Short mmCIF file of C-alpha atoms in Angstrom, two decimals:
data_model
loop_
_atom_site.label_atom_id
_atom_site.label_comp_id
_atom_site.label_asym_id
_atom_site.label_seq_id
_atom_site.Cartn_x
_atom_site.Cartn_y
_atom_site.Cartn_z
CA UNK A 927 -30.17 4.94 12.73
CA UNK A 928 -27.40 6.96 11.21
CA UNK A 929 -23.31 5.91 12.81
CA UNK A 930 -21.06 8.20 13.64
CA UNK A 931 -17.79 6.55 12.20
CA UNK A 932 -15.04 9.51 12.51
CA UNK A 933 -16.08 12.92 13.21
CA UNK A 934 -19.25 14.54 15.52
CA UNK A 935 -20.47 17.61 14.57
CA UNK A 936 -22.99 19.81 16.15
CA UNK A 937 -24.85 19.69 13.02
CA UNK A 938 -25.16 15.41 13.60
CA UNK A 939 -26.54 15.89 16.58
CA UNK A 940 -28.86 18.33 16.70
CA UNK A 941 -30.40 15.97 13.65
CA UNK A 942 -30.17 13.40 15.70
CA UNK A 943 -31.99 15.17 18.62
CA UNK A 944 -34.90 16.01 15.84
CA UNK A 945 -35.33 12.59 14.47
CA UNK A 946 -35.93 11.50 18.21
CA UNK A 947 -38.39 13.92 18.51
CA UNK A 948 -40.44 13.36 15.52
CA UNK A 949 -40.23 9.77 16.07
CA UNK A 950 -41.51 10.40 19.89
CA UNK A 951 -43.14 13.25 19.57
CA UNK A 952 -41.68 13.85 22.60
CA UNK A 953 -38.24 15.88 23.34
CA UNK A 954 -35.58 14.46 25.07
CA UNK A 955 -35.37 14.36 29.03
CA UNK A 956 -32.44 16.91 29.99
CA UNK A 957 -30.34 15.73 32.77
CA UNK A 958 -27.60 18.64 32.02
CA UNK A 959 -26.51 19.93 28.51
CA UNK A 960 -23.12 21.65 27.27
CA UNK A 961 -21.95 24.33 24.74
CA UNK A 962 -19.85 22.49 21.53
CA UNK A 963 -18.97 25.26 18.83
CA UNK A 964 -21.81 27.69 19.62
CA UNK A 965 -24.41 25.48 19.35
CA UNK A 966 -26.64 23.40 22.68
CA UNK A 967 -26.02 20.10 22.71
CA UNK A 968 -27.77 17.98 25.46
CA UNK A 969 -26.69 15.41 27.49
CA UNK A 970 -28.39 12.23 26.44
CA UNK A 971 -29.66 10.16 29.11
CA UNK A 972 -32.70 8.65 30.40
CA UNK A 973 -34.85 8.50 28.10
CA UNK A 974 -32.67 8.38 24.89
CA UNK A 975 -30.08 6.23 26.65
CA UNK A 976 -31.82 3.49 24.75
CA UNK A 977 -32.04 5.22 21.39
CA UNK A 978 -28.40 6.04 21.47
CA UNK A 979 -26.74 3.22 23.12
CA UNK A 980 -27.18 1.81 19.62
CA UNK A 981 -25.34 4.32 17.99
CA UNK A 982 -22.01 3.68 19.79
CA UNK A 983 -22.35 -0.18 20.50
CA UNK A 984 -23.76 -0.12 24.14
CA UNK A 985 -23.99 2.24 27.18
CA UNK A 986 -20.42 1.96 28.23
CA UNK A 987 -19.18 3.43 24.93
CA UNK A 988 -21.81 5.91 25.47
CA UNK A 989 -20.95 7.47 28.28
CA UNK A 990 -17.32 7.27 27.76
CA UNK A 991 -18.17 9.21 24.58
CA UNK A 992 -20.17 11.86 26.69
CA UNK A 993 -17.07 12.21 29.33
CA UNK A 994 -15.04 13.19 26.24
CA UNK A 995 -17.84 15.26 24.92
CA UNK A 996 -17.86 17.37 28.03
CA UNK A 997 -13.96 17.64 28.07
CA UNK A 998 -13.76 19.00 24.74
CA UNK A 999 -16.34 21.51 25.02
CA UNK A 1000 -15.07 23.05 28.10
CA UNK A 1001 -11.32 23.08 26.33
CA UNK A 1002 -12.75 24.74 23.18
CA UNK A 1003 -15.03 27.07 25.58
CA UNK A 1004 -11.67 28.28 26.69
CA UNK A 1005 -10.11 28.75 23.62
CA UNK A 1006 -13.28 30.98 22.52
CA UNK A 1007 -13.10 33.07 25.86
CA UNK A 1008 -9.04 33.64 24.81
CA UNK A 1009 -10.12 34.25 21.13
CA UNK A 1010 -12.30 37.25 20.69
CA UNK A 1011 -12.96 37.50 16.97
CA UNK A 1012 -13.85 34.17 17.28
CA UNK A 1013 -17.68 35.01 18.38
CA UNK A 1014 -17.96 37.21 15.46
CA UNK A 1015 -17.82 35.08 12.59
CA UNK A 1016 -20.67 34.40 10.88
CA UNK A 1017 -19.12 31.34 8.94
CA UNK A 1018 -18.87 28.05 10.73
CA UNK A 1019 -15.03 27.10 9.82
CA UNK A 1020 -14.07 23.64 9.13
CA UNK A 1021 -12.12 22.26 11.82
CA UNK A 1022 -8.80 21.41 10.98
CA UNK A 1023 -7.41 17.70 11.20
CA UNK A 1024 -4.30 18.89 13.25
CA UNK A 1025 -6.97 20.83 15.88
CA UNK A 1026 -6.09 18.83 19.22
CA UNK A 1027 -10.17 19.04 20.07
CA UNK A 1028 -11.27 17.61 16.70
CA UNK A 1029 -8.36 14.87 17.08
CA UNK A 1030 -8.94 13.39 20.96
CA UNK A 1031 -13.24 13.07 18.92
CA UNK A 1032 -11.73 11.36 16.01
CA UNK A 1033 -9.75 9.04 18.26
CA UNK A 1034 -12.87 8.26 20.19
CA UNK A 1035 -14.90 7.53 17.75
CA UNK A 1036 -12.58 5.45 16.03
CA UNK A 1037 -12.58 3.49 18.66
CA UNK A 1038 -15.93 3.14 19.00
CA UNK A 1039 -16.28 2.18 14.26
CA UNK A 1040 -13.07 -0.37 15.47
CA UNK A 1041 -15.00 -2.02 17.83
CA UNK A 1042 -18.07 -2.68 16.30
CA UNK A 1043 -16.78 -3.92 13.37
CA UNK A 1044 -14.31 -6.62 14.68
CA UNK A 1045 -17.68 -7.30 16.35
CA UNK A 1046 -19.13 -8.14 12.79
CA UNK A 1047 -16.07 -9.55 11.43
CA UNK A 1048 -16.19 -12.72 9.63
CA UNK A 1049 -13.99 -15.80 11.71
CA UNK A 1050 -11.96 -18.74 10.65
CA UNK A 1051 -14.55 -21.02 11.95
CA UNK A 1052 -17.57 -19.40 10.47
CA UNK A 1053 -15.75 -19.78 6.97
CA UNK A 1054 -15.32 -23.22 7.33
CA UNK A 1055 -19.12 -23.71 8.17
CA UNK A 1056 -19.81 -21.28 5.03
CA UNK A 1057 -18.51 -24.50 2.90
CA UNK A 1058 -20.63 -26.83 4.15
CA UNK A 1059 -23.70 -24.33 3.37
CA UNK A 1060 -22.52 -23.88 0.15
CA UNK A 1061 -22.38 -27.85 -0.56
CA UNK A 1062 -25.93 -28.01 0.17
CA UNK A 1063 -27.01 -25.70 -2.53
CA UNK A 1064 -25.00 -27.30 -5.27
CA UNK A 1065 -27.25 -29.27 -7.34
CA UNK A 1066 -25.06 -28.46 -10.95
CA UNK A 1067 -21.99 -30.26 -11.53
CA UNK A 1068 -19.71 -28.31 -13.87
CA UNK A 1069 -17.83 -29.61 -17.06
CA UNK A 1070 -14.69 -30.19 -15.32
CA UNK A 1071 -16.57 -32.24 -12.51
CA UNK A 1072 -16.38 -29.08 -9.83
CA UNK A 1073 -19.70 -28.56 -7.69
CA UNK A 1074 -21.51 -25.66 -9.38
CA UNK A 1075 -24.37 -23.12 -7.68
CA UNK A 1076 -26.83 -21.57 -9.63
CA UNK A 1077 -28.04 -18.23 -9.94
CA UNK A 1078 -31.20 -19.23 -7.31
CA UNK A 1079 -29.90 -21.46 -5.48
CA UNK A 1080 -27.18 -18.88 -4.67
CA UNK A 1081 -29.97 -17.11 -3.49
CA UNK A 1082 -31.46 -19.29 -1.67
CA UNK A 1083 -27.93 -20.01 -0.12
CA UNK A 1084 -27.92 -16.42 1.08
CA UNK A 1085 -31.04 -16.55 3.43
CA UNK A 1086 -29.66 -19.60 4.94
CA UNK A 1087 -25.85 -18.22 5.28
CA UNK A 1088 -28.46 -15.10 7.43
CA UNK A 1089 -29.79 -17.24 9.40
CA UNK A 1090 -27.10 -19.11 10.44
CA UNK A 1091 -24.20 -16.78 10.57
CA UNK A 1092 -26.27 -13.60 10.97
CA UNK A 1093 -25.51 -10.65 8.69
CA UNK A 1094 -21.74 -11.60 8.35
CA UNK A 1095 -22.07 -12.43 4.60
CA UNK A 1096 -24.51 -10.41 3.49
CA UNK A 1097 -21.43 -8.39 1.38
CA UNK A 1098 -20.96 -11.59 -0.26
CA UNK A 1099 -24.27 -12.93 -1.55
CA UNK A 1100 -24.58 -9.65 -4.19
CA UNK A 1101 -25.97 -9.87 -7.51
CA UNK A 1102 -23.12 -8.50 -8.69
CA UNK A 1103 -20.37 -10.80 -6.70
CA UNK A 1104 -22.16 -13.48 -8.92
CA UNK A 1105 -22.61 -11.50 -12.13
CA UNK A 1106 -18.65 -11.11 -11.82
CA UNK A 1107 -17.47 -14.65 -11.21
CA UNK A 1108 -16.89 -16.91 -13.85
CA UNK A 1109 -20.01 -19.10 -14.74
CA UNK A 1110 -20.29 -22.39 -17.15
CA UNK A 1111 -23.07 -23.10 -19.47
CA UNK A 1112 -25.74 -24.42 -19.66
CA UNK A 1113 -27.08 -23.68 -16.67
CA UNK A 1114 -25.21 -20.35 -15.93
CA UNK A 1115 -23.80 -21.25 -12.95
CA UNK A 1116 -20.95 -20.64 -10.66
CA UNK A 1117 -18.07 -22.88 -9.12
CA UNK A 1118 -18.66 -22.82 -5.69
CA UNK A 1119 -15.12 -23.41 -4.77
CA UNK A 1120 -14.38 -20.07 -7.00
CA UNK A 1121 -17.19 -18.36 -4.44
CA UNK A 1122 -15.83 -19.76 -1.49
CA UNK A 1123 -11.88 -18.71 -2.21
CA UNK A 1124 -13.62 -14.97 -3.31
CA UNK A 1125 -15.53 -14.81 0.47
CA UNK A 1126 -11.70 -16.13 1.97
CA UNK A 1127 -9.98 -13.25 0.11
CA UNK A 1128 -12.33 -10.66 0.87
CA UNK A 1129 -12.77 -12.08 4.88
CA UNK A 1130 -8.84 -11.62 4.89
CA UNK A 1131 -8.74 -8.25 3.42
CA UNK A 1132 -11.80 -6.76 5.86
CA UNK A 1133 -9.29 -8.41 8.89
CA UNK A 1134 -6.21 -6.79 7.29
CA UNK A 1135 -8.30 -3.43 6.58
CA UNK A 1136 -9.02 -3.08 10.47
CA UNK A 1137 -5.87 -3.98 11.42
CA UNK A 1138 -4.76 -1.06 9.22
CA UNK A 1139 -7.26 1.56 11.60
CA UNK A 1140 -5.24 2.31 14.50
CA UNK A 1141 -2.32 2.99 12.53
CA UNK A 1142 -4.13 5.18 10.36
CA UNK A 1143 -2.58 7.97 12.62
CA UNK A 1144 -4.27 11.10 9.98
CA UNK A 1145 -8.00 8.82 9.63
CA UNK A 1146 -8.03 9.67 5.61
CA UNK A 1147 -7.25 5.99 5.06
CA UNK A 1148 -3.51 6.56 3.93
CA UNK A 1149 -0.64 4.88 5.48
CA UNK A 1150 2.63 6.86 6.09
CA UNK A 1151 6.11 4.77 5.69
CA UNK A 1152 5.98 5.51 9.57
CA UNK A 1153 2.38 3.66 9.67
CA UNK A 1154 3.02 0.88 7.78
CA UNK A 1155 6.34 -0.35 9.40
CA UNK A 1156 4.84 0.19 13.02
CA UNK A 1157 2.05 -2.37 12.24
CA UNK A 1158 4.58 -4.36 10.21
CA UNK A 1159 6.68 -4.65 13.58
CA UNK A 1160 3.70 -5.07 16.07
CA UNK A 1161 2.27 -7.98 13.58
CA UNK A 1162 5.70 -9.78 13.06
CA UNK A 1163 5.36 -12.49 15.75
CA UNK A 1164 2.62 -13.49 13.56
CA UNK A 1165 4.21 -14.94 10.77
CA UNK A 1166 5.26 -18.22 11.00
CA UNK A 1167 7.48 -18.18 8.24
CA UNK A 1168 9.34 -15.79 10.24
CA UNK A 1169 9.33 -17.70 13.56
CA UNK A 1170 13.32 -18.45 13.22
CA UNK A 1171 14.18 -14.64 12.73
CA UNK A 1172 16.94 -13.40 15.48
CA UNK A 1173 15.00 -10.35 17.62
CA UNK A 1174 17.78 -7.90 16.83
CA UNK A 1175 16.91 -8.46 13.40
CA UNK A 1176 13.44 -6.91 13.39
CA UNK A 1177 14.26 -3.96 13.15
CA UNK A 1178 15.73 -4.49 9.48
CA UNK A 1179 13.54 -7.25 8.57
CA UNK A 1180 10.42 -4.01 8.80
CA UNK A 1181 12.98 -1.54 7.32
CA UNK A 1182 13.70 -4.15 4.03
CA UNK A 1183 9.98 -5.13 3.69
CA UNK A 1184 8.70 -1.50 3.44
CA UNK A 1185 11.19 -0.56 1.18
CA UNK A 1186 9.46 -2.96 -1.99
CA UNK A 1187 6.22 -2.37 -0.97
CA UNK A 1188 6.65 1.69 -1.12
CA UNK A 1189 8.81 1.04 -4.05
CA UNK A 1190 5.68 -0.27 -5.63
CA UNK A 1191 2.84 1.68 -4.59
CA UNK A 1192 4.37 4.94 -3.90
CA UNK A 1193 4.45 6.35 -7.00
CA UNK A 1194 4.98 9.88 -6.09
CA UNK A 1195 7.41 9.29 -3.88
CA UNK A 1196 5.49 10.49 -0.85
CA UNK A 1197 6.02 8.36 1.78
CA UNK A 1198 2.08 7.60 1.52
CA UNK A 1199 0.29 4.73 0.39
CA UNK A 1200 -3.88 4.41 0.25
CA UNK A 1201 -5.12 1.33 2.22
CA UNK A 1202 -7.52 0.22 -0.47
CA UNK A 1203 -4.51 0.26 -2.82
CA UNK A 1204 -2.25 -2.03 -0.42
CA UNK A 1205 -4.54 -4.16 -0.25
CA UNK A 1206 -5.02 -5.34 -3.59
CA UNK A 1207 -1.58 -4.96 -4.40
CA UNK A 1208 0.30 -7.88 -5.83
CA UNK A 1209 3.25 -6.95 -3.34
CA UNK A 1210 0.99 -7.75 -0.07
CA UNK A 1211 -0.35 -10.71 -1.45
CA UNK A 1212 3.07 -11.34 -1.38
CA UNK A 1213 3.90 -10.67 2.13
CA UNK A 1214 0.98 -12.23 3.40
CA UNK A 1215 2.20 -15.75 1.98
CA UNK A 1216 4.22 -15.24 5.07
CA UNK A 1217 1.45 -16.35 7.11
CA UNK A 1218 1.45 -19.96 5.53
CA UNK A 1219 2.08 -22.76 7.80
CA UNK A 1220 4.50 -23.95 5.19
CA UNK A 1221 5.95 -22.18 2.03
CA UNK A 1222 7.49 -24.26 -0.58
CA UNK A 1223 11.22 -24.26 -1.51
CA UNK A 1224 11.02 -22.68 -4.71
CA UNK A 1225 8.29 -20.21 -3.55
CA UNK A 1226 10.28 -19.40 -0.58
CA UNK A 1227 13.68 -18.43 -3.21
CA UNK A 1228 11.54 -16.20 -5.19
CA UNK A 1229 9.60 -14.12 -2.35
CA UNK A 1230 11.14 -11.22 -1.09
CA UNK A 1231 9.86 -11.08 2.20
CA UNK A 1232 11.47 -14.85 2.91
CA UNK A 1233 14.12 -15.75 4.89
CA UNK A 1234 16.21 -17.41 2.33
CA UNK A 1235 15.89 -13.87 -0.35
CA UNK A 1236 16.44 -11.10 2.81
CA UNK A 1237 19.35 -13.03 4.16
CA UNK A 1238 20.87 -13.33 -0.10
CA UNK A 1239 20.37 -9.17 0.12
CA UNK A 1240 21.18 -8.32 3.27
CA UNK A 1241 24.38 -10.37 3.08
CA UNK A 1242 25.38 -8.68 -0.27
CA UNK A 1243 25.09 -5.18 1.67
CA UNK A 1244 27.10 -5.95 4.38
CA UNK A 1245 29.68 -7.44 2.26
CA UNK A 1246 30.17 -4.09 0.60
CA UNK A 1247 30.10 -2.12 3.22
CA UNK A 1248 34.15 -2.75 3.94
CA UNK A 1249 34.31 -0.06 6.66
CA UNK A 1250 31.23 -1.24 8.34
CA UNK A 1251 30.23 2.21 9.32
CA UNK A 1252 26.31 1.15 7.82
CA UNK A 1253 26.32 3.18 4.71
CA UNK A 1254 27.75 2.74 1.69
CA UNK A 1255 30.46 5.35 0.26
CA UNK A 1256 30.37 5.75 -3.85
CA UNK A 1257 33.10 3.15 -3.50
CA UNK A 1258 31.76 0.54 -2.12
CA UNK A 1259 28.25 0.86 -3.67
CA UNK A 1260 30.48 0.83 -7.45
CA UNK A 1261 31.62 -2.60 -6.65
CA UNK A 1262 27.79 -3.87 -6.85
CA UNK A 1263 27.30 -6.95 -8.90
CA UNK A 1264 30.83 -7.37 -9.17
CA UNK A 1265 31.53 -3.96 -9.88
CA UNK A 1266 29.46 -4.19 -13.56
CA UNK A 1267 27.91 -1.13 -12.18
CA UNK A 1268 28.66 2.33 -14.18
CA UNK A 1269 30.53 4.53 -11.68
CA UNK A 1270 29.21 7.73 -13.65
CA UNK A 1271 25.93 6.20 -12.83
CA UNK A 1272 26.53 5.72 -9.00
CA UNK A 1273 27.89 9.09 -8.80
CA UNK A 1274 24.25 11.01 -10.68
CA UNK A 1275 22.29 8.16 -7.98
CA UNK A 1276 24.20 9.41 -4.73
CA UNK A 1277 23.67 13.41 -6.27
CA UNK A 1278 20.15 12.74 -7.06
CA UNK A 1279 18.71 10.57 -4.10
CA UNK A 1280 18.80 11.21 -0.11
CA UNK A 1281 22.43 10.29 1.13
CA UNK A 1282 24.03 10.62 4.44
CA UNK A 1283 27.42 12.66 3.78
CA UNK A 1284 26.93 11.83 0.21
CA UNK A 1285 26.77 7.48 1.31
CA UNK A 1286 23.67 5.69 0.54
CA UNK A 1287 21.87 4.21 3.36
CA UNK A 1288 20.51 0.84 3.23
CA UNK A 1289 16.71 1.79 2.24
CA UNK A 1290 18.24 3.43 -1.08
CA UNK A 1291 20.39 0.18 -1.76
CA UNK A 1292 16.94 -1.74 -1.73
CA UNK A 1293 15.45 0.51 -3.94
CA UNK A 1294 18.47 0.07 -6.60
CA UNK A 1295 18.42 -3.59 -5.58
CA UNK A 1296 14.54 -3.85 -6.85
CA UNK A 1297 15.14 -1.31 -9.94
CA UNK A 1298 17.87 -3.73 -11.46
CA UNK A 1299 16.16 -6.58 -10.34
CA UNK A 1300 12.78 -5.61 -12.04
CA UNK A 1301 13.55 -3.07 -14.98
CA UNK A 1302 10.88 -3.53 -16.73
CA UNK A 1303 8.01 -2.00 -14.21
CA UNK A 1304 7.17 1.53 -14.67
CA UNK A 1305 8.51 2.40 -10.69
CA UNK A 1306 11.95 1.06 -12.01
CA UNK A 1307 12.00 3.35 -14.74
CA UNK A 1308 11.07 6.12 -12.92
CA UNK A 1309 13.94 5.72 -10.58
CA UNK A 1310 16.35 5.55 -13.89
CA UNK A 1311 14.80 8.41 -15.15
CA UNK A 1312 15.12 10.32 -11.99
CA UNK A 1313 18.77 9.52 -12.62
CA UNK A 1314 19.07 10.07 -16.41
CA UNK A 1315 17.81 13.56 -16.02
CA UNK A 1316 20.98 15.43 -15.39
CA UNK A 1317 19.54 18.74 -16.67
CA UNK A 1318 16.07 17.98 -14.49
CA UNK A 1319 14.22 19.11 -17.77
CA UNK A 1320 11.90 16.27 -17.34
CA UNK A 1321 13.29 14.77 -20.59
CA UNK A 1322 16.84 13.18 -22.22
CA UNK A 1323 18.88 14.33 -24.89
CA UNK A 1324 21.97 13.12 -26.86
CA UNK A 1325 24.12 15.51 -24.51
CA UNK A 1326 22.35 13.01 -21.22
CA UNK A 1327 22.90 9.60 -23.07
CA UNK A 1328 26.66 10.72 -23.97
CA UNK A 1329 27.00 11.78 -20.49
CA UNK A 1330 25.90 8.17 -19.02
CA UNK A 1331 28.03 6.34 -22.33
CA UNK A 1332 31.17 8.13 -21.31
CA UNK A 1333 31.03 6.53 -18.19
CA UNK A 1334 30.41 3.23 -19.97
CA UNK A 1335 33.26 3.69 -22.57
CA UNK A 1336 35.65 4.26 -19.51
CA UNK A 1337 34.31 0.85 -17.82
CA UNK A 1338 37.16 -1.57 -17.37
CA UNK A 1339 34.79 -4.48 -18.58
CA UNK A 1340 33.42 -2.94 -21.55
CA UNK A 1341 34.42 -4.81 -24.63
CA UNK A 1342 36.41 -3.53 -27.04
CA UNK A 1343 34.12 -3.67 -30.04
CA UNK A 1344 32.26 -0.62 -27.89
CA UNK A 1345 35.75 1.30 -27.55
CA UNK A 1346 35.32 2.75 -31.61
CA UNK A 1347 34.91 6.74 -31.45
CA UNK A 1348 31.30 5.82 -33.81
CA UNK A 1349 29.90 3.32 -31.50
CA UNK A 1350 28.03 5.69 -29.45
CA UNK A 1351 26.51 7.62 -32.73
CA UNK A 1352 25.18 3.95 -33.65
CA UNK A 1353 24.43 3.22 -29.82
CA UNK A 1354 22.31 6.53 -29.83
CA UNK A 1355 20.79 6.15 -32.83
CA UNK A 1356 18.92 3.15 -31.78
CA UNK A 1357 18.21 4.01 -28.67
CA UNK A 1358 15.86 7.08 -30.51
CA UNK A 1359 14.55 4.10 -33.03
CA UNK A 1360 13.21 1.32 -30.25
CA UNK A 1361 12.18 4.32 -27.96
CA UNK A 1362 10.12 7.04 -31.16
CA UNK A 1363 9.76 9.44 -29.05
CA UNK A 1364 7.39 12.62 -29.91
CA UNK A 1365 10.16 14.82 -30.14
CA UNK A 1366 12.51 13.17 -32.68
CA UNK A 1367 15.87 15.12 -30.23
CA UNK A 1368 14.03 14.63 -26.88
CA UNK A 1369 13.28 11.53 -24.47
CA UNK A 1370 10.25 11.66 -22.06
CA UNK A 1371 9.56 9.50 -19.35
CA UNK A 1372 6.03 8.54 -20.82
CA UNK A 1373 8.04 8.32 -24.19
CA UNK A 1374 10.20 5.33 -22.14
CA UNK A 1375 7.06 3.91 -20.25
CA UNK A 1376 4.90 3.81 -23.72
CA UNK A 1377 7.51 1.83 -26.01
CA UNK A 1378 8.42 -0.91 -23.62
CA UNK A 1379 11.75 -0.44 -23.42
CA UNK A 1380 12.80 0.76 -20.29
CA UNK A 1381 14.81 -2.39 -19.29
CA UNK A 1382 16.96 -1.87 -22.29
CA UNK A 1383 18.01 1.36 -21.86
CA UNK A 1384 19.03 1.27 -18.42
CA UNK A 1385 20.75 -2.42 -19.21
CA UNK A 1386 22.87 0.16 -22.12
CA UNK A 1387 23.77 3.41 -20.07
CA UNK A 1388 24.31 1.21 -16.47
CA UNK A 1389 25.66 -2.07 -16.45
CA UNK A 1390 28.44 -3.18 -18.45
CA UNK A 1391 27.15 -7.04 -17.97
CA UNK A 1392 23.74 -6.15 -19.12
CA UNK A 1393 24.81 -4.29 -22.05
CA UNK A 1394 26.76 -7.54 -23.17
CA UNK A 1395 23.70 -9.43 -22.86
CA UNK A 1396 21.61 -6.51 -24.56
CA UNK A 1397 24.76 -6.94 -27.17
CA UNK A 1398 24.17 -10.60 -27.81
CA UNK A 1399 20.09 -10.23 -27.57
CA UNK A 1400 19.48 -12.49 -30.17
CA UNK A 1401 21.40 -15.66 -28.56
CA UNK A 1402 21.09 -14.33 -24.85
CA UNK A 1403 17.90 -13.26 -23.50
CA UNK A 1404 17.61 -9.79 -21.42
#
């Protein structure tokens, strides 16, 4: 039987309605029936109450479904009675995502797809059974002494794992899962502690994925900014690594944590990131080691999302914002990192970027924060570039680099071997030699992105510290 997982059309169900009868050879019992886009659609009951209680996970969701059904089609009768033209049109229009009809269906049915998949969803305690299973079907013992599952036992595995847990890891026991894990001769076989972590992963990504649903507030599987900090703050309390966190702080804590992961995976800069691609993103692995009973020191310095690394950031923020008006003015942002910053550089990043009254707000300090902190990824060096680009040509010329090297030159910090009137013909010079750009007089941003180098030029036209250390390369590493 087909599912309806989104959208109902009349189309769906007037199939549906045929299959029934062919099957039956019988039509359906009509208790009442109502109009939906031109087109009869009948009231199921009787006797397909038990065909299509099926379809929408028992006859609770089923009628619920037909209340809305019945709402909807009176509403959009209306609108057809208002709309004269509409009854002349020969060419069923596709309804838009923003109609109001279309969208209380969607939510209903979504519903309905949530439902009956947390239904089917794999649980802690089922996992932990899984192992046990999987110890019985290791007969190999690998090279490095690690229980090992062949190619038939793993099949074998599978019709025990469905009888025992159902269809829950059917997705699992593939061909292909196997064919893509790493096997050891001679006997071609698998690690089954490898399998097991791969069925954990994907378990936890199929909970995550579903949690992601109701905040999917469009249903194309994309994730505004506005999404994905509403189910960041409704899913807080579940981080135990977070259990000290002050209340009042929440609000922040969501605001900081979105800011690196839209860094990362919004490349376009649309506020929009694709479920399947947060997912499997480094950056919510990341986050997710939140939900560890205990995190290591060291761990715990270097993750982002800790306590220890957003109190270091957040702390640095308020300490430069002297007026403590929650923005900071070109001022304060220029004495960042002890004010090695280029002021002609914080000046083109307040023009180019969002900015209250011309002050950066504390979601475009993160952003800077992450670009200096990791230079070398591509998002960094398209938020330099954004920045480089006075002309907004889409590339760099000598007249940009001298721009951002003036401001350099006039740094108080700047050594005075860089003060000579020829240093920036030499500076330039090799800045077109480790970048070889296409255009011998022009700099492109895939240019930057294909040579490497992105970390050393904004070290050179940005930061009088880094240029030191870009300086002194060979003794100092950037």
């Amino acid at each position: 039987m087909v599912r309806i997982s989104f959208c109902v059309s009349s189309i769906t169900f007037r199939s549906l309605l045929t299959r029934h009868r062919d099957e039956t050879g019988t039509g359906p019992s009509m208790v009442g029936s109502v109009r939906y886009d031109g087109c009869r659609l009948t009231t199921l009951r009787a006797v397909t109450m038990s065909k299509f209680s099926a379809l929408f996970g028992g006859e609770e969701e089923l009628t619920s479904f037909h209340s809305a059904l019945k709402a909807i089609a009176g509403e959009r009768e209306v609108q057809q009675r208002q709309n004269v033209g509409i009854g002349l049109s020969l060419r069923r229009r596709k309804p838009k995502l923003q109609d109001p009809l279309t969208k209380k269906l969607r939510e209903l049915a979504q519903v309905n797809h949530l439902k009956r998949h947390t239904r089917q969803a794999v649980d802690s305690e089922q996992i932990k059974q899984l192992w046990q299973v999987l110890q019985t079907f290791s007969t190999v013992q690998l090279e490095d002494g690690q229980p090992g599952i062949t190619y038939s036992k793993f099949i074998e595995c599978r019709k025990a794992a469905s009888q025992a847990f159902g269809a829950s890891f059917d997705l699992y026991f593939r061909p292909f899962v196997f064919q893509g894990l790493h096997r050891h001769p001679p006997h071609d076989a698998v690690a089954i502690e490898q399998f097991y972590n791969f069925v954990v992963r994907g378990s936890a990504n199929e909970r995550y994925r579903l949690s992601f649903v109701p905040y999917d507030s469009n249903h194309t599987g994309v994730l505004s900014l506005d999404d994905f900090e509403s189910w960041l703050r409704d899913r807080l309390e579940t981080f135990p690594q977070l259990a000290d966190m002050a209340p009042s702080f929440n609000p922040t804590y969501v605001i900081y944590s979105a800011a690196k992961v839209f860094f990362l995976l919004d490349h376009s800069r649309t506020r929009k990131v694709k479920i399947p691609d947060l997912l499997s993103s480094a950056v919510f692995a990341e986050l997710m080691e939140l939900q560890q009973q205990s995190l290591p020191e060291e761990q715990a310095e270097t993750n982002w999302f800790s306590i220890p690394f957003v109190t270091s950031v957040h702390t640095q923020y308020m300490e430069l914002d002297k007026d403590k008006d929650g923005l900071l003015s070109f001022e304060e942002l220029c004495n960042l990192d002890n004010r090695s910053i280029s002021p002609v550089f914080v000046q083109r990043l307040l023009q180019e970027y969002p900015t209250f009254d011309g002050k950066a707000d504390y979601r475009l300090f993160l952003e800077l924060v992450l670009a200096r902190m990791l230079p070398k990824l591509d998002q960094s060096i398209r938020f330099y570039f954004r920045v480089f680009d006075i002309d907004r040509k889409g590339y760099l010329t000598t007249t940009s680099l001298l721009y951002f090297w003036r401001g350099m030159h006039q740094h108080p910090q700047m050594e005075e071997d860089a003060l000579e009137a020829d240093f920036f013909e030499n500076i330039k010079n090799e800045i077109f030699d480790m970048i070889r750009p296409k255009d011998p007089f022009k700099i492109t941003l895939q240019d930057i992105i294909a040579s490497q180098q992105g970390a050393a030029l904004s070290l050179i036209l940005t930061d009088v510290v880094g240029f030191g250390r870009y300086e002194n390369r060979e003794s100092v590493p950037i």
